[in-house]
mmCIF file with all atom_site columns, C-alpha atoms in Angstrom:
data_model
loop_
_atom_site.group_PDB
_atom_site.id
_atom_site.type_symbol
_atom_site.label_atom_id
_atom_site.label_alt_id
_atom_site.label_comp_id
_atom_site.label_asym_id
_atom_site.label_entity_id
_atom_site.label_seq_id
_atom_site.pdbx_PDB_ins_code
_atom_site.Cartn_x
_atom_site.Cartn_y
_atom_site.Cartn_z
_atom_site.occupancy
_atom_site.B_iso_or_equiv
_atom_site.pdbx_formal_charge
_atom_site.auth_seq_id
_atom_site.auth_comp_id
_atom_site.auth_asym_id
_atom_site.auth_atom_id
_atom_site.pdbx_PDB_model_num
ATOM 1  C CA . UNK Q 1 1  ? 10.538  -4.152  7.193   1.00 0.00 ? 1  UNK Q CA 1
ATOM 2  C CA . UNK Q 1 2  ? 10.383  -0.404  7.806   1.00 0.00 ? 2  UNK Q CA 1
ATOM 3  C CA . UNK Q 1 3  ? 6.591   -0.547  7.668   1.00 0.00 ? 3  UNK Q CA 1
ATOM 4  C CA . UNK Q 1 4  ? 6.502   -3.121  10.468  1.00 0.00 ? 4  UNK Q CA 1
ATOM 5  C CA . UNK Q 1 5  ? 8.899   -1.110  12.622  1.00 0.00 ? 5  UNK Q CA 1
ATOM 6  C CA . UNK Q 1 6  ? 6.988   2.129   12.124  1.00 0.00 ? 6  UNK Q CA 1
ATOM 7  C CA . UNK Q 1 7  ? 3.634   0.538   12.891  1.00 0.00 ? 7  UNK Q CA 1
ATOM 8  C CA . UNK Q 1 8  ? 5.025   -1.127  15.994  1.00 0.00 ? 8  UNK Q CA 1
ATOM 9  C CA . UNK Q 1 9  ? 6.231   2.251   17.289  1.00 0.00 ? 9  UNK Q CA 1
ATOM 10 C CA . UNK Q 1 10 ? 3.336   4.333   15.918  1.00 0.00 ? 10 UNK Q CA 1
ATOM 11 C CA . UNK Q 1 11 ? 0.298   2.073   15.442  1.00 0.00 ? 11 UNK Q CA 1
ATOM 12 C CA . UNK Q 1 12 ? -1.949  4.890   14.225  1.00 0.00 ? 12 UNK Q CA 1
ATOM 13 C CA . UNK Q 1 13 ? 0.220   5.686   11.199  1.00 0.00 ? 13 UNK Q CA 1
ATOM 14 C CA . UNK Q 1 14 ? -1.322  5.283   7.774   1.00 0.00 ? 14 UNK Q CA 1
ATOM 15 C CA . UNK Q 1 15 ? 1.304   3.896   5.423   1.00 0.00 ? 15 UNK Q CA 1
ATOM 16 C CA . UNK Q 1 16 ? 1.040   4.144   1.655   1.00 0.00 ? 16 UNK Q CA 1
ATOM 17 C CA . UNK Q 1 17 ? 3.806   2.444   -0.317  1.00 0.00 ? 17 UNK Q CA 1
ATOM 18 C CA . UNK Q 1 18 ? 4.894   4.028   -3.607  1.00 0.00 ? 18 UNK Q CA 1
ATOM 19 C CA . UNK Q 1 19 ? 7.029   1.666   -5.665  1.00 0.00 ? 19 UNK Q CA 1
ATOM 20 C CA . UNK Q 1 20 ? 8.473   1.057   -9.104  1.00 0.00 ? 20 UNK Q CA 1
ATOM 21 C CA . UNK Q 1 21 ? 7.720   -2.679  -8.733  1.00 0.00 ? 21 UNK Q CA 1
ATOM 22 C CA . UNK Q 1 22 ? 4.470   -4.045  -10.132 1.00 0.00 ? 22 UNK Q CA 1
ATOM 23 C CA . UNK Q 1 23 ? 5.037   -7.637  -9.042  1.00 0.00 ? 23 UNK Q CA 1
ATOM 24 C CA . UNK Q 1 24 ? 2.189   -8.950  -6.867  1.00 0.00 ? 24 UNK Q CA 1
ATOM 25 C CA . UNK Q 1 25 ? 4.583   -10.569 -4.374  1.00 0.00 ? 25 UNK Q CA 1
ATOM 26 C CA . UNK Q 1 26 ? 6.136   -7.166  -3.579  1.00 0.00 ? 26 UNK Q CA 1
ATOM 27 C CA . UNK Q 1 27 ? 2.695   -5.635  -2.992  1.00 0.00 ? 27 UNK Q CA 1
ATOM 28 C CA . UNK Q 1 28 ? 1.734   -8.632  -0.840  1.00 0.00 ? 28 UNK Q CA 1
ATOM 29 C CA . UNK Q 1 29 ? 4.759   -8.008  1.376   1.00 0.00 ? 29 UNK Q CA 1
ATOM 30 C CA . UNK Q 1 30 ? 3.590   -4.410  1.879   1.00 0.00 ? 30 UNK Q CA 1
ATOM 31 C CA . UNK Q 1 31 ? 0.056   -5.619  2.650   1.00 0.00 ? 31 UNK Q CA 1
ATOM 32 C CA . UNK Q 1 32 ? 1.302   -8.232  5.122   1.00 0.00 ? 32 UNK Q CA 1
ATOM 33 C CA . UNK Q 1 33 ? 3.524   -5.635  6.790   1.00 0.00 ? 33 UNK Q CA 1
ATOM 34 C CA . UNK Q 1 34 ? 0.496   -3.440  7.435   1.00 0.00 ? 34 UNK Q CA 1
ATOM 35 C CA . UNK Q 1 35 ? 0.514   -0.853  4.644   1.00 0.00 ? 35 UNK Q CA 1
ATOM 36 C CA . UNK Q 1 36 ? -2.904  0.551   3.778   1.00 0.00 ? 36 UNK Q CA 1
ATOM 37 C CA . UNK Q 1 37 ? -2.063  1.043   0.111   1.00 0.00 ? 37 UNK Q CA 1
ATOM 38 C CA . UNK Q 1 38 ? 0.454   0.137   -2.548  1.00 0.00 ? 38 UNK Q CA 1
ATOM 39 C CA . UNK Q 1 39 ? 0.802   2.243   -5.686  1.00 0.00 ? 39 UNK Q CA 1
ATOM 40 C CA . UNK Q 1 40 ? 3.065   1.544   -8.622  1.00 0.00 ? 40 UNK Q CA 1
ATOM 41 C CA . UNK Q 1 41 ? 4.685   4.749   -9.877  1.00 0.00 ? 41 UNK Q CA 1
ATOM 42 C CA . UNK Q 1 42 ? 3.718   4.029   -13.481 1.00 0.00 ? 42 UNK Q CA 1
ATOM 43 C CA . UNK Q 1 43 ? 0.019   4.091   -12.482 1.00 0.00 ? 43 UNK Q CA 1
ATOM 44 C CA . UNK Q 1 44 ? 0.202   7.883   -12.267 1.00 0.00 ? 44 UNK Q CA 1
ATOM 45 C CA . UNK Q 1 45 ? -0.870  10.657  -9.962  1.00 0.00 ? 45 UNK Q CA 1
ATOM 46 C CA . UNK Q 1 46 ? -4.576  9.822   -9.988  1.00 0.00 ? 46 UNK Q CA 1
ATOM 47 C CA . UNK Q 1 47 ? -3.862  6.320   -8.677  1.00 0.00 ? 47 UNK Q CA 1
ATOM 48 C CA . UNK Q 1 48 ? -1.798  7.881   -5.889  1.00 0.00 ? 48 UNK Q CA 1
ATOM 49 C CA . UNK Q 1 49 ? -4.585  10.350  -5.041  1.00 0.00 ? 49 UNK Q CA 1
ATOM 50 C CA . UNK Q 1 50 ? -7.115  7.529   -4.907  1.00 0.00 ? 50 UNK Q CA 1
ATOM 51 C CA . UNK Q 1 51 ? -4.854  5.404   -2.722  1.00 0.00 ? 51 UNK Q CA 1
ATOM 52 C CA . UNK Q 1 52 ? -4.231  8.282   -0.312  1.00 0.00 ? 52 UNK Q CA 1
ATOM 53 C CA . UNK Q 1 53 ? -7.939  9.077   -0.072  1.00 0.00 ? 53 UNK Q CA 1
ATOM 54 C CA . UNK Q 1 54 ? -8.826  5.455   0.579   1.00 0.00 ? 54 UNK Q CA 1
ATOM 55 C CA . UNK Q 1 55 ? -5.975  4.917   3.057   1.00 0.00 ? 55 UNK Q CA 1
ATOM 56 C CA . UNK Q 1 56 ? -6.954  7.915   5.170   1.00 0.00 ? 56 UNK Q CA 1
ATOM 57 C CA . UNK Q 1 57 ? -10.480 6.492   5.272   1.00 0.00 ? 57 UNK Q CA 1
ATOM 58 C CA . UNK Q 1 58 ? -8.998  3.186   6.504   1.00 0.00 ? 58 UNK Q CA 1
ATOM 59 C CA . UNK Q 1 59 ? -9.753  1.396   3.231   1.00 0.00 ? 59 UNK Q CA 1
ATOM 60 C CA . UNK Q 1 60 ? -7.018  -0.658  1.669   1.00 0.00 ? 60 UNK Q CA 1
ATOM 61 C CA . UNK Q 1 61 ? -5.944  0.071   -1.898  1.00 0.00 ? 61 UNK Q CA 1
ATOM 62 C CA . UNK Q 1 62 ? -3.803  -2.475  -3.750  1.00 0.00 ? 62 UNK Q CA 1
ATOM 63 C CA . UNK Q 1 63 ? -4.673  -2.175  -7.469  1.00 0.00 ? 63 UNK Q CA 1
ATOM 64 C CA . UNK Q 1 64 ? -1.732  -4.344  -8.540  1.00 0.00 ? 64 UNK Q CA 1
ATOM 65 C CA . UNK Q 1 65 ? -3.167  -7.205  -6.465  1.00 0.00 ? 65 UNK Q CA 1
ATOM 66 C CA . UNK Q 1 66 ? -6.689  -6.592  -7.747  1.00 0.00 ? 66 UNK Q CA 1
ATOM 67 C CA . UNK Q 1 67 ? -5.303  -6.845  -11.277 1.00 0.00 ? 67 UNK Q CA 1
ATOM 68 C CA . UNK Q 1 68 ? -3.913  -10.304 -10.532 1.00 0.00 ? 68 UNK Q CA 1
ATOM 69 C CA . UNK Q 1 69 ? -6.953  -11.419 -8.521  1.00 0.00 ? 69 UNK Q CA 1
ATOM 70 C CA . UNK Q 1 70 ? -4.962  -11.632 -5.277  1.00 0.00 ? 70 UNK Q CA 1
ATOM 71 C CA . UNK Q 1 71 ? -7.400  -9.704  -3.055  1.00 0.00 ? 71 UNK Q CA 1
ATOM 72 C CA . UNK Q 1 72 ? -10.999 -8.623  -3.267  1.00 0.00 ? 72 UNK Q CA 1
#
């Protein structure tokens, strides 16, 4: 919900979600709320770097969804 509120107030924000949850439904909620990326903490620092780089280039990064075939 915070993502939606922030984007409503500041539409140019780039939001990257860092979470302990690797369930696809949690990542889908972040995607649907407008986050540009979702990184699971256990994926490590390189996954976070990649997500940040992609997000700031306006490219979505949701590896947990890719893993489950949820998005292209």
